[in-house]
Coordinates of C-alpha atoms and ligand atoms in Angstrom, one line a residue:
Chain A
M1 CA 0.0 0.0 0.0
L2 CA 3.0 2.3 0.3
D3 CA 3.1 2.8 -3.5
V4 CA -0.6 3.6 -3.6
A5 CA -0.1 6.0 -0.7
F6 CA 2.7 7.7 -2.6
K7 CA 0.7 8.1 -5.7
D8 CA -2.2 9.5 -3.7
F9 CA 0.1 11.9 -2.2
K10 CA 1.5 13.0 -5.6
A11 CA -2.1 13.4 -7.0
K12 CA -2.8 16.1 -4.4
K13 CA 0.2 18.3 -4.7
S14 CA -1.0 21.6 -3.3
R15 CA -2.5 20.1 -0.2
A16 CA 0.6 17.9 0.3
A17 CA 2.8 21.0 -0.2
M18 CA 0.9 22.9 2.4
C19 CA 1.3 20.1 4.8
I20 CA 4.9 19.6 4.0
V21 CA 5.7 23.3 4.5
G22 CA 3.9 23.2 7.8
V23 CA 5.8 20.2 9.1
M24 CA 9.0 21.6 7.7
A25 CA 8.5 24.8 9.6
C26 CA 7.7 22.9 12.8
V27 CA 10.7 20.6 12.5
L28 CA 12.9 23.6 11.7
L29 CA 11.7 25.4 14.8
I30 CA 12.0 22.4 17.0
G31 CA 15.4 21.7 15.7
V32 CA 16.7 25.2 16.2
V33 CA 15.2 25.5 19.6
N34 CA 16.8 22.1 20.5
I35 CA 20.2 23.1 19.2
V36 CA 20.0 26.4 21.1
M37 CA 19.3 24.4 24.3
Y38 CA 22.0 21.9 23.4
E39 CA 24.6 24.6 22.8
M40 CA 23.7 26.6 25.8
E41 CA 24.1 23.5 28.0
S42 CA 27.3 22.3 26.4
G43 CA 28.6 25.9 26.3
L44 CA 27.9 26.5 30.0
K45 CA 29.2 23.0 30.9
G46 CA 32.4 23.6 28.9
D47 CA 32.9 27.0 30.4
L48 CA 32.3 25.9 33.9
G49 CA 34.4 22.7 33.3
T50 CA 37.4 25.0 33.8
V51 CA 36.4 25.2 37.4
N52 CA 36.5 21.4 38.0
G53 CA 38.6 20.5 41.1
K54 CA 39.4 24.1 41.7
L55 CA 38.2 27.0 43.8
Y56 CA 37.8 30.5 42.8
F57 CA 38.2 32.9 45.7
E58 CA 36.0 35.9 45.0
Q59 CA 34.1 38.8 46.3
N60 CA 30.7 40.3 45.3
G61 CA 28.8 37.1 44.9
T62 CA 29.7 33.9 43.1
A63 CA 30.0 33.9 39.3
Y64 CA 32.0 32.6 36.4
P65 CA 33.9 34.4 34.9
P66 CA 34.5 36.5 38.0
V67 CA 34.5 39.9 36.3
R68 CA 32.5 41.6 39.0
S69 CA 34.8 40.5 41.8
I70 CA 37.6 42.8 42.9
M71 CA 40.0 42.6 45.8
N72 CA 43.3 43.9 46.9
E73 CA 46.3 41.9 45.7
D74 CA 47.5 41.6 49.3
I75 CA 44.5 39.4 50.2
G76 CA 45.5 37.3 47.2
N77 CA 49.0 36.9 48.6
E78 CA 47.6 35.9 51.9
V79 CA 45.4 33.3 50.4
M80 CA 48.3 32.0 48.3
N81 CA 50.4 31.5 51.4
R82 CA 47.8 29.3 53.2
S83 CA 48.7 25.8 53.9
E84 CA 45.6 24.4 52.1
V85 CA 46.7 26.0 48.8
D86 CA 49.1 24.3 46.4
A87 CA 51.0 27.5 45.6
E88 CA 52.7 25.8 42.6
K89 CA 49.4 25.2 40.8
S90 CA 47.4 28.2 42.1
T91 CA 47.5 31.8 40.9
K92 CA 46.2 35.2 41.5
A93 CA 44.1 36.3 38.5
L94 CA 42.5 39.4 37.0
F95 CA 39.5 39.0 34.7
A96 CA 38.6 42.2 32.8
P97 CA 36.5 42.5 29.7
L98 CA 38.5 44.2 26.9
Q99 CA 36.7 47.4 25.9
G100 CA 37.4 50.3 23.6
D101 CA 37.2 51.5 20.1
S102 CA 40.0 49.4 18.7
V103 CA 38.4 46.1 19.8
P104 CA 36.9 44.3 16.8
N105 CA 33.1 44.6 16.6
G106 CA 30.7 41.7 17.0
G107 CA 31.3 38.3 18.5
N108 CA 31.6 37.7 22.2
P109 CA 33.3 40.0 24.7
R110 CA 37.1 39.5 24.7
M111 CA 38.4 38.8 28.2
V112 CA 41.7 40.0 29.5
V113 CA 43.0 37.3 31.9
G114 CA 46.0 38.3 33.9
L115 CA 47.9 35.4 35.6
T116 CA 51.2 35.0 37.4
P117 CA 53.6 33.8 34.6
G118 CA 54.3 30.1 35.1
K119 CA 50.8 29.4 36.5
E120 CA 48.9 29.5 33.3
R121 CA 47.7 25.9 33.6
A122 CA 45.7 26.9 36.6
F123 CA 43.4 28.6 34.1
I124 CA 43.8 26.8 30.8
G125 CA 44.1 23.3 32.2
N126 CA 45.1 20.8 29.6
V127 CA 44.2 22.8 26.5
E128 CA 46.7 22.4 23.8
V129 CA 48.6 25.6 22.8
D130 CA 50.2 26.3 19.5
G131 CA 53.4 28.1 20.4
K132 CA 54.3 29.0 24.0
S133 CA 52.0 27.7 26.7
S134 CA 53.9 29.7 29.4
L135 CA 54.6 33.4 29.7
V136 CA 57.8 32.8 31.6
G137 CA 60.8 34.3 29.8
E138 CA 58.6 36.3 27.4
G139 CA 58.3 40.0 27.1
E140 CA 55.9 41.8 29.4
N141 CA 53.4 42.3 26.6
A142 CA 53.3 38.6 25.6
V143 CA 49.8 37.1 25.2
I144 CA 48.4 33.6 24.8
M145 CA 45.3 34.0 22.7
G146 CA 42.1 32.1 22.8
S147 CA 41.1 30.6 19.5
E148 CA 38.2 33.0 18.9
A149 CA 40.1 36.0 20.1
A150 CA 42.9 35.2 17.7
K151 CA 40.4 35.0 14.9
D152 CA 38.7 38.3 15.8
F153 CA 42.0 40.2 16.0
N154 CA 43.1 38.3 12.9
V155 CA 46.5 37.5 14.4
T156 CA 48.8 34.5 14.1
L157 CA 51.7 33.3 16.1
G158 CA 54.5 36.0 16.4
D159 CA 52.2 38.9 15.4
T160 CA 52.0 42.0 17.4
F161 CA 48.9 44.1 17.6
T162 CA 47.7 47.2 19.4
V163 CA 44.5 47.7 21.3
N164 CA 43.7 51.0 23.1
D165 CA 47.4 52.1 22.6
N166 CA 48.6 48.9 24.3
E167 CA 50.8 46.6 22.3
F168 CA 50.6 42.8 22.5
E169 CA 52.8 40.1 21.1
V170 CA 51.2 36.8 20.4
V171 CA 53.3 34.0 21.8
G172 CA 50.7 31.2 21.9
I173 CA 47.3 30.4 20.4
M174 CA 45.1 27.9 22.2
E175 CA 43.0 25.3 20.4
K176 CA 39.3 25.8 20.4
V177 CA 37.6 24.4 23.6
G178 CA 33.9 25.1 23.0
S179 CA 32.2 22.8 20.5
G180 CA 29.5 25.3 19.6
W181 CA 29.3 28.7 21.1
P182 CA 32.8 30.1 22.0
L183 CA 33.6 29.9 25.7
T184 CA 35.3 32.4 28.0
I185 CA 38.6 30.6 27.5
D186 CA 38.2 30.8 23.7
N187 CA 37.8 34.6 23.9
S188 CA 40.5 35.2 26.4
L189 CA 43.8 37.1 26.1
I190 CA 46.1 35.5 28.7
M191 CA 48.9 37.8 29.8
S192 CA 51.1 38.5 32.9
L193 CA 49.2 39.8 35.9
P194 CA 51.1 43.1 36.1
Y195 CA 50.5 43.9 32.4
A196 CA 46.8 43.0 32.8
Q197 CA 46.6 45.3 35.8
S198 CA 48.3 48.1 34.0
I199 CA 46.2 48.0 30.8
S200 CA 43.0 47.6 32.8
D201 CA 43.9 50.5 35.2
R202 CA 43.7 48.3 38.2
P203 CA 47.1 48.4 39.8
D204 CA 47.4 46.2 42.9
F205 CA 43.9 44.7 42.3
I206 CA 42.9 41.2 41.3
S207 CA 39.6 39.5 40.7
T208 CA 40.2 36.1 42.2
V209 CA 42.6 33.5 43.3
I210 CA 42.4 30.3 41.4
I211 CA 43.1 27.7 44.0
E212 CA 44.2 24.2 43.5
P213 CA 44.0 22.6 47.0
N214 CA 47.0 20.8 48.4
A215 CA 46.7 17.0 48.1
E216 CA 45.7 16.4 51.7
Y217 CA 42.8 18.8 51.5
S218 CA 39.4 18.3 49.9
V219 CA 37.8 21.2 48.0
Q220 CA 35.1 21.2 50.6
T221 CA 37.6 21.6 53.5
V222 CA 39.4 24.4 51.8
E223 CA 36.1 26.1 51.1
N224 CA 35.1 25.8 54.8
N225 CA 38.4 27.1 56.1
L226 CA 38.5 30.0 53.7
Q227 CA 34.9 30.9 54.6
D228 CA 35.8 30.9 58.3
A229 CA 39.0 33.0 57.7
Y230 CA 37.4 35.5 55.2
P231 CA 33.7 35.8 56.0
K232 CA 33.4 38.7 53.6
Y233 CA 34.6 36.7 50.7
V234 CA 33.1 33.7 48.9
T235 CA 34.3 30.7 47.1
Y236 CA 33.2 29.4 43.8
S237 CA 33.6 25.7 43.1
E238 CA 32.3 22.8 41.0
K239 CA 29.0 22.6 42.9
D240 CA 28.4 26.3 42.4
A241 CA 29.2 25.7 38.7
Q242 CA 26.5 23.0 38.6
K243 CA 24.1 25.3 40.4
T244 CA 24.9 28.0 37.8
I245 CA 24.1 25.6 35.0
D246 CA 20.9 24.6 36.6
E247 CA 19.8 28.1 37.4
N248 CA 20.7 29.4 34.0
L249 CA 19.1 26.5 32.1
K250 CA 16.1 25.5 34.2
G251 CA 13.8 28.4 33.3
V252 CA 15.0 28.4 29.7
M253 CA 14.6 24.6 29.4
V254 CA 11.1 24.6 30.8
F255 CA 10.1 27.4 28.4
M256 CA 11.8 25.8 25.4
N257 CA 10.2 22.4 26.1
M258 CA 6.8 24.1 26.3
V259 CA 7.6 25.8 22.9
I260 CA 8.6 22.4 21.5
A261 CA 5.4 20.7 22.9
M262 CA 3.3 23.5 21.3
I263 CA 5.0 23.2 17.9
F264 CA 4.7 19.5 18.1
A265 CA 1.0 19.7 18.8
V266 CA 0.5 22.2 16.0
S267 CA 2.2 20.0 13.4
M268 CA 0.3 17.0 14.6
V269 CA -3.0 18.8 14.3
L270 CA -2.0 20.1 10.9
I271 CA -1.3 16.7 9.4
M272 CA -4.3 15.2 11.1
N273 CA -6.5 17.8 9.7
V274 CA -5.1 17.3 6.2
M275 CA -5.5 13.6 6.5
M276 CA -9.1 13.9 7.8
M277 CA -9.9 16.1 4.8
S278 CA -8.2 13.5 2.6
V279 CA -10.2 10.6 4.1
K280 CA -13.4 12.5 3.8
E281 CA -12.6 13.4 0.2
K282 CA -11.7 9.8 -0.5
T283 CA -14.8 8.3 1.1
K284 CA -16.0 6.9 -2.2
E285 CA -12.6 5.6 -3.2
I286 CA -12.1 3.9 0.2
G287 CA -15.6 2.4 0.0
T288 CA -14.8 1.1 -3.5
M289 CA -11.5 -0.5 -2.2
R290 CA -13.4 -2.1 0.7
A291 CA -16.1 -3.3 -1.7
I292 CA -13.7 -5.0 -4.1
G293 CA -12.1 -6.8 -1.1
T294 CA -9.4 -4.6 0.4
R295 CA -9.0 -5.5 4.1
K296 CA -9.4 -2.9 6.8
R297 CA -5.8 -3.4 7.8
S298 CA -4.7 -2.3 4.3
I299 CA -6.9 0.8 4.3
M300 CA -5.4 1.7 7.7
S301 CA -1.8 1.3 6.5
L302 CA -2.7 3.3 3.4
I303 CA -3.7 6.3 5.5
I304 CA -0.8 6.0 7.9
Y305 CA 1.7 5.6 5.1
E306 CA 0.3 8.8 3.5
S307 CA 0.7 10.8 6.7
L308 CA 4.2 9.3 7.2
I309 CA 5.1 10.4 3.7
L310 CA 3.9 13.9 4.4
S311 CA 5.7 14.2 7.7
S312 CA 8.9 12.6 6.5
I313 CA 9.3 14.9 3.5
G314 CA 8.5 17.9 5.6
G315 CA 10.8 16.5 8.2
I316 CA 13.7 15.9 5.9
I317 CA 13.5 19.3 4.3
G318 CA 13.2 20.8 7.8
I319 CA 16.3 19.0 9.0
L320 CA 18.3 20.0 5.9
L321 CA 17.3 23.6 6.6
I322 CA 18.4 23.6 10.3
P323 CA 22.1 24.3 9.8
P324 CA 21.7 27.3 7.4
T325 CA 18.9 28.7 9.6
Y326 CA 21.0 28.2 12.7
N327 CA 24.0 29.8 11.0
L328 CA 21.9 32.7 9.9
L329 CA 20.7 33.1 13.5
G330 CA 24.3 33.0 14.6
M331 CA 25.2 35.6 12.0
F332 CA 22.6 38.0 13.4
M333 CA 24.0 37.3 16.9
G334 CA 27.5 38.1 15.7
A335 CA 29.0 34.7 15.3
T336 CA 32.0 34.5 12.9
S337 CA 32.3 30.8 12.0
F338 CA 29.8 28.9 10.0
N339 CA 30.9 25.3 10.0
F340 CA 27.9 24.1 11.9
T341 CA 26.7 20.5 11.9
I342 CA 23.6 19.2 13.7
P343 CA 24.6 17.3 16.9
T344 CA 23.6 13.6 16.6
T345 CA 21.4 13.7 19.7
V346 CA 19.4 16.6 18.3
L347 CA 19.1 14.8 14.9
V348 CA 17.9 11.6 16.5
Q349 CA 15.4 13.6 18.6
V350 CA 14.0 15.5 15.6
A351 CA 13.8 12.3 13.5
L352 CA 11.9 10.6 16.3
I353 CA 9.5 13.5 16.5
V354 CA 8.8 13.4 12.8
L355 CA 8.1 9.7 13.0
V356 CA 5.8 10.1 16.0
I357 CA 4.0 13.0 14.3
G358 CA 3.5 11.0 11.1
T359 CA 2.2 7.9 12.8
F360 CA 0.0 9.4 15.4
S361 CA -1.6 12.0 13.2
G362 CA -2.5 9.2 10.8
L363 CA -4.2 7.1 13.5
L364 CA -7.4 9.0 13.9
P365 CA -7.9 9.5 10.2
A366 CA -7.2 5.8 9.7
Y367 CA -9.8 4.9 12.3
L368 CA -12.3 7.1 10.5
A369 CA -11.4 5.5 7.2
N370 CA -12.0 2.1 8.7
R371 CA -15.5 3.1 9.8
I372 CA -16.5 3.9 6.3
S373 CA -19.2 1.4 5.2
P374 CA -18.7 0.4 1.6
I375 CA -22.5 0.4 1.1
E376 CA -22.9 4.0 2.4
A377 CA -19.8 5.1 0.5
L378 CA -21.1 3.7 -2.8
R379 CA -24.6 5.1 -2.3
Y380 CA -23.1 8.6 -1.8
E381 CA -22.6 10.0 -5.3
Chain B
M1 CA -25.8 -26.9 -13.7
K2 CA -24.0 -25.7 -10.6
T3 CA -25.8 -23.1 -8.4
L4 CA -23.7 -20.1 -7.7
V5 CA -26.1 -17.9 -5.8
N6 CA -28.9 -19.3 -3.7
G7 CA -31.0 -16.9 -1.6
I8 CA -33.8 -18.4 0.5
E9 CA -36.5 -16.2 2.0
L10 CA -34.3 -13.2 2.2
W11 CA -35.5 -10.3 4.4
K12 CA -33.9 -6.9 4.9
T13 CA -35.4 -4.6 7.4
Y14 CA -34.2 -1.1 8.1
D15 CA -35.1 0.6 11.3
L16 CA -35.7 4.3 10.5
G17 CA -36.3 5.8 14.0
G18 CA -38.9 3.3 15.0
V19 CA -40.4 2.9 11.5
Q20 CA -39.6 -0.5 10.0
V21 CA -38.7 -0.4 6.3
N22 CA -38.7 -3.8 4.6
A23 CA -36.4 -3.5 1.5
L24 CA -36.6 -7.2 0.9
R25 CA -39.6 -9.3 1.9
G26 CA -38.8 -13.0 1.7
L27 CA -37.1 -12.9 -1.7
N28 CA -35.9 -16.1 -3.3
I29 CA -33.3 -16.2 -5.9
T30 CA -31.0 -18.7 -7.6
V31 CA -28.3 -18.0 -10.2
D32 CA -26.5 -20.8 -11.9
K33 CA -22.9 -20.8 -13.1
G34 CA -22.6 -19.3 -16.6
E35 CA -25.8 -17.3 -16.5
F36 CA -26.3 -13.7 -17.5
V37 CA -29.1 -12.3 -15.3
S38 CA -30.6 -8.9 -15.6
I39 CA -32.5 -7.4 -12.6
M40 CA -35.1 -4.8 -13.3
G41 CA -37.6 -3.0 -11.2
P42 CA -38.8 0.4 -10.1
S43 CA -36.7 2.7 -8.0
G44 CA -36.8 1.7 -4.3
S45 CA -37.9 -1.9 -5.1
G46 CA -34.8 -3.4 -3.4
K47 CA -32.5 -4.1 -6.3
S48 CA -29.4 -2.5 -4.8
T49 CA -30.2 -4.1 -1.4
L50 CA -30.2 -7.5 -3.1
M51 CA -27.0 -6.8 -5.0
N52 CA -25.2 -5.7 -1.8
M53 CA -26.3 -9.0 -0.3
I54 CA -25.1 -11.1 -3.2
G55 CA -22.0 -9.0 -3.2
C56 CA -21.3 -9.9 0.4
L57 CA -21.3 -6.3 1.4
D58 CA -24.4 -6.8 3.5
S59 CA -26.1 -9.6 5.4
P60 CA -29.9 -10.4 5.3
T61 CA -31.9 -9.6 8.5
E62 CA -33.5 -13.0 8.0
G63 CA -33.1 -15.9 5.5
D64 CA -30.1 -17.9 4.2
L65 CA -27.8 -16.9 1.5
F66 CA -25.3 -19.3 -0.1
I67 CA -22.5 -18.1 -2.4
D68 CA -20.6 -20.8 -4.4
G69 CA -21.8 -23.3 -1.8
K70 CA -20.8 -21.3 1.2
K71 CA -23.3 -19.9 3.7
T72 CA -22.5 -16.2 3.8
S73 CA -25.6 -15.0 5.7
D74 CA -23.8 -15.4 9.1
M75 CA -20.2 -14.8 8.1
S76 CA -18.1 -12.2 9.9
E77 CA -17.0 -9.0 8.2
S78 CA -13.5 -10.2 7.5
E79 CA -14.7 -13.5 6.0
L80 CA -17.0 -11.5 3.8
T81 CA -14.2 -9.3 2.7
K82 CA -12.2 -12.4 1.7
I83 CA -15.1 -13.8 -0.4
R84 CA -15.5 -10.4 -2.1
S85 CA -11.8 -10.3 -3.0
E86 CA -11.7 -13.9 -4.3
K87 CA -15.0 -14.7 -5.8
I88 CA -16.7 -11.5 -6.9
G89 CA -15.9 -8.8 -9.5
F90 CA -17.7 -5.4 -9.0
I91 CA -18.7 -3.0 -11.7
F92 CA -20.3 0.3 -10.7
Q93 CA -22.5 2.8 -12.4
T94 CA -20.0 5.6 -11.7
F95 CA -17.0 3.4 -12.7
N96 CA -15.2 4.1 -9.3
L97 CA -11.7 3.9 -10.5
L98 CA -8.9 5.2 -8.2
P99 CA -8.0 8.5 -9.8
A100 CA -4.4 8.7 -8.5
L101 CA -3.5 5.3 -10.2
T102 CA -2.9 4.6 -13.8
V103 CA -5.2 2.3 -15.7
R104 CA -2.6 -0.5 -15.3
D105 CA -2.4 0.1 -11.5
N106 CA -6.1 0.2 -11.2
V107 CA -6.5 -3.1 -12.8
E108 CA -3.7 -4.6 -10.7
F109 CA -5.2 -3.3 -7.5
P110 CA -7.4 -6.3 -6.7
L111 CA -4.3 -8.6 -6.9
R112 CA -3.2 -6.9 -3.6
N113 CA -6.3 -8.2 -1.9
I114 CA -5.8 -11.9 -2.4
N115 CA -3.3 -14.0 -0.6
K116 CA -2.0 -15.7 -3.7
K117 CA 1.5 -14.3 -4.2
L118 CA 2.2 -13.7 -7.8
S119 CA 5.6 -12.6 -9.2
K120 CA 5.9 -9.1 -10.5
S121 CA 6.1 -10.3 -14.1
S122 CA 3.1 -12.6 -13.9
R123 CA 1.0 -9.9 -12.3
R124 CA 2.0 -7.6 -15.1
K125 CA 1.1 -10.3 -17.6
V126 CA -2.3 -10.9 -16.1
V127 CA -3.1 -7.2 -16.0
E128 CA -2.1 -6.7 -19.6
E129 CA -4.1 -9.7 -20.7
C130 CA -7.2 -8.3 -19.0
L131 CA -6.7 -4.8 -20.5
K132 CA -6.1 -6.2 -24.0
M133 CA -9.3 -8.2 -23.6
V134 CA -11.3 -5.0 -23.0
G135 CA -9.5 -3.3 -25.9
L136 CA -7.4 -0.9 -23.9
G137 CA -3.9 -2.3 -24.5
H138 CA -2.9 1.2 -25.7
R139 CA -4.2 3.1 -22.7
M140 CA -2.4 1.3 -19.9
D141 CA -0.3 4.1 -18.6
H142 CA -3.1 6.8 -18.7
L143 CA -4.8 8.1 -15.7
P144 CA -8.5 7.4 -15.5
G145 CA -9.3 11.1 -15.7
K146 CA -8.0 11.1 -19.3
L147 CA -10.4 8.5 -20.5
S148 CA -14.0 8.6 -21.8
G149 CA -16.8 7.1 -19.7
G150 CA -17.0 4.0 -21.9
E151 CA -13.3 3.5 -21.6
R152 CA -13.4 3.9 -17.9
Q153 CA -16.1 1.3 -17.6
R154 CA -14.0 -1.0 -19.7
V155 CA -11.1 -0.5 -17.3
A156 CA -13.5 -1.3 -14.4
I157 CA -14.5 -4.5 -16.2
A158 CA -10.8 -5.4 -16.6
R159 CA -10.3 -4.7 -12.9
A160 CA -13.4 -6.9 -12.0
L161 CA -11.9 -9.8 -14.0
V162 CA -8.3 -9.7 -12.9
N163 CA -8.8 -12.0 -9.9
R164 CA -10.7 -14.5 -12.1
P165 CA -14.0 -14.2 -10.0
K166 CA -16.9 -16.6 -10.0
F167 CA -19.3 -13.9 -11.0
I168 CA -19.5 -10.2 -11.8
L169 CA -22.0 -7.9 -10.1
A170 CA -22.9 -4.8 -12.1
D171 CA -25.2 -2.2 -10.6
E172 CA -26.4 -0.2 -13.6
P173 CA -23.1 -0.4 -15.5
T174 CA -24.4 1.6 -18.4
G175 CA -26.4 4.1 -16.4
N176 CA -23.9 6.9 -17.1
L177 CA -23.1 6.0 -20.7
D178 CA -24.4 7.1 -24.1
S179 CA -26.0 4.5 -26.4
E180 CA -22.9 3.7 -28.4
A181 CA -20.8 3.1 -25.3
T182 CA -23.7 1.2 -23.8
E183 CA -23.7 -1.2 -26.7
N184 CA -20.0 -1.6 -26.5
I185 CA -20.0 -2.4 -22.8
M186 CA -22.9 -4.9 -23.3
E187 CA -21.0 -6.7 -26.0
L188 CA -18.0 -6.9 -23.8
L189 CA -20.1 -8.2 -20.8
H190 CA -21.6 -10.9 -23.1
H191 CA -18.1 -11.8 -24.3
V192 CA -16.9 -12.1 -20.7
N193 CA -20.0 -14.2 -20.0
R194 CA -19.4 -16.5 -23.0
E195 CA -15.8 -17.0 -21.7
G196 CA -17.4 -18.5 -18.6
T197 CA -17.9 -15.7 -16.0
T198 CA -21.4 -15.4 -14.6
V199 CA -22.9 -11.9 -14.8
I200 CA -25.6 -10.4 -12.6
M201 CA -26.6 -6.9 -13.6
V202 CA -29.1 -4.3 -12.5
T203 CA -30.5 -2.2 -15.3
H204 CA -33.2 0.2 -16.3
D205 CA -32.6 0.0 -20.0
K206 CA -34.5 -2.7 -21.9
E207 CA -32.0 -2.6 -24.7
T208 CA -29.3 -4.0 -22.4
T209 CA -31.4 -7.1 -21.5
K210 CA -31.1 -8.9 -24.8
N211 CA -30.2 -12.5 -24.4
T212 CA -30.3 -12.5 -20.6
R213 CA -32.6 -13.9 -17.9
I214 CA -34.7 -11.0 -16.6
L215 CA -35.8 -10.9 -13.0
R216 CA -38.3 -8.3 -12.2
I217 CA -38.4 -7.0 -8.6
R218 CA -41.3 -5.1 -7.0
D219 CA -41.6 -4.2 -3.3
G220 CA -38.8 -6.5 -2.2
V221 CA -39.9 -9.7 -3.9
I222 CA -39.3 -11.2 -7.4
E223 CA -42.4 -10.6 -9.5
S224 CA -41.4 -12.3 -12.7
N225 CA -38.6 -14.4 -14.1
R226 CA -38.2 -15.0 -17.9
M227 CA -35.6 -15.7 -20.4
R228 CA -35.2 -13.2 -23.3
T229 CA -33.7 -14.6 -26.5
D230 CA -32.8 -12.3 -29.3
S231 CA -30.8 -12.7 -32.4
I232 CA -27.2 -13.9 -31.8
P233 CA -25.2 -10.8 -31.0
I234 CA -22.1 -9.8 -33.0
P235 CA -19.1 -11.4 -31.2
Y236 CA -17.0 -8.8 -29.4
P237 CA -14.0 -7.8 -31.5
V238 CA -10.8 -8.6 -29.7
T239 CA -8.4 -5.7 -30.2
G240 CA -5.3 -4.3 -28.6
Ligands
ADP1 N1 -29.4 2.2 4.6 C1 -30.8 2.3 4.5 N2 -31.5 2.8 5.5 C2 -32.8 2.8 5.4 N3 -33.5 2.5 4.3 C3 -32.8 2.0 3.3 C4 -31.4 1.9 3.3 N4 -31.0 1.4 2.1 C5 -32.1 1.2 1.4 N5 -33.2 1.6 2.1 C6 -34.6 1.5 1.6 O1 -34.8 0.2 1.1 C7 -35.6 0.3 -0.1 C8 -34.9 -0.4 -1.2 O2 -33.8 0.4 -1.6 P1 -32.8 0.0 -2.8 O3 -32.4 -1.4 -2.6 O4 -31.7 1.0 -2.8 O5 -33.7 0.2 -4.1 P2 -33.3 0.2 -5.6 O6 -31.9 0.0 -5.8 O7 -34.2 -0.8 -6.2 O8 -33.7 1.6 -6.1 C9 -35.9 1.8 -0.3 O9 -37.2 2.0 0.2 C10 -34.8 2.5 0.4 O10 -35.3 3.7 0.9
MG2 MG1 -30.3 1.2 -6.7

């Protein structure tokens, strides 16, 4: 019956087209919404993954990146000297968004990250670096660029460039960390703490101490000890990172899922409606088929096949249109790279949705088709 | 001769909101293998009701009906569907072809309904034979919408024959045709009948009852039953 369903579908082109466009739009919407959610989650997770196993000693509430936190460098030195802190792997750090006329437009905010030379790994972890991964022995204006930042400033290894009358020399470029949206690390310009302080006009100030606990201390113990010693300061750790993810995503996820459910229902009703119309229109044909000995089961599969064909074609076109649409969306939002592919999980989800829409929206029309009495249908001229 | 249709004391009662309408009132009918039967009678006399019953689309309220030796009057819906697909060919006044399918696919359609699994090539062969027999070998890949009424009815006859049914049921097959097409279709039906297929036809047109057994129905019973013999008709020309 699949072949008959396909011919029926071809015979009613305009109605089929309407239905296909509807499903296509729905799939496109669901797909893009899904990818936005996926990217948000993986983006946040990637960003906050930098925090894993570490502690950020901050002021003014907990956040990542700690751009709103500011403290005197002396406090930082004090913290660094505590017994819980592995001084080799920890560092004072200054996070400051790079602003000014000579910063390239669009994209994400570039982040100046000042670190004590030799302690870069406290921030960049195991990320691979093209060129130097350490600022030790380099000039005071040496920077290790995040992949996106390097792209935005259009610089390669060994280049020098000037922002707000400050000159930088690129000694290293990090590989891209974020899979979709660029992360803080991808947008960062890592430089020596003194240079960061001078170009940000924050001499003797830092944002945070990135703490790697000494082997005999757990993150939790260090957190408790620091809290007791510095009641006015806060610490930001993995569990806060998880909380940040949850808080950031929860509301959005609920909303997005509602949107998806709504789009889902709309496309289901759309196909169902078209199929009911089709069944009503084909009353006489279905009656004829039944009269000449076609079984109810076959009539049912005919209708379900037809609705599956409609939803699949709409679905496939919709899926094909997801990447360009998403890229276009990204362009409006200032993204610079367009090599986007649909994550497999999203693809599977959308394909499943198309299948469910096709099958379920065919069920009621198929039931109606099965109730057609051949005698009544043939009487009705 | 073998009896193909045997209806005994057939009643059909419709309940129209408390009012009982008797479409058939104890009607008896027998049709033997190889016969050509014309059923005539005024509108509302029960012709279609009887045809639906013989066609296994409907069951009698009372009475027994045997089709090809099998008692169909108390069969289930799916058993009746099976009988329809295997033993009966249907021809309708309004042709009732499937508009999205080509002539070839329309004729092939009933082959889907039977369990017998034919290879693609033998299905094709059977379909082409039937279409050549009705003289439409050159129209096989047309859609029904492109054909004249007479041609459509010939496609319907090919479709009715493709499963090699025991008999053909035709409810006013020429009701929507002009006189030339009517003559053509009648010649074709007689040809099919001479080849061995029993034909039972409802008609209003006396011209179409030549050389058939005529059953007259009035008020749900058979009023008269006579053989009409005319001059030997011209054999149907086999073309295509
Ligand atoms: N489904 C039905 N419900 C009620 N009455 C019906 C139904 N079908 C047929 N009848 C009645 O049964 C009688 C016989 O109808 P029918 O067999 O269609 O007559 P014919 O085909 O000879 O014109 C008519 O009075 C008709 O109104
Ligand atoms: Mg009638």
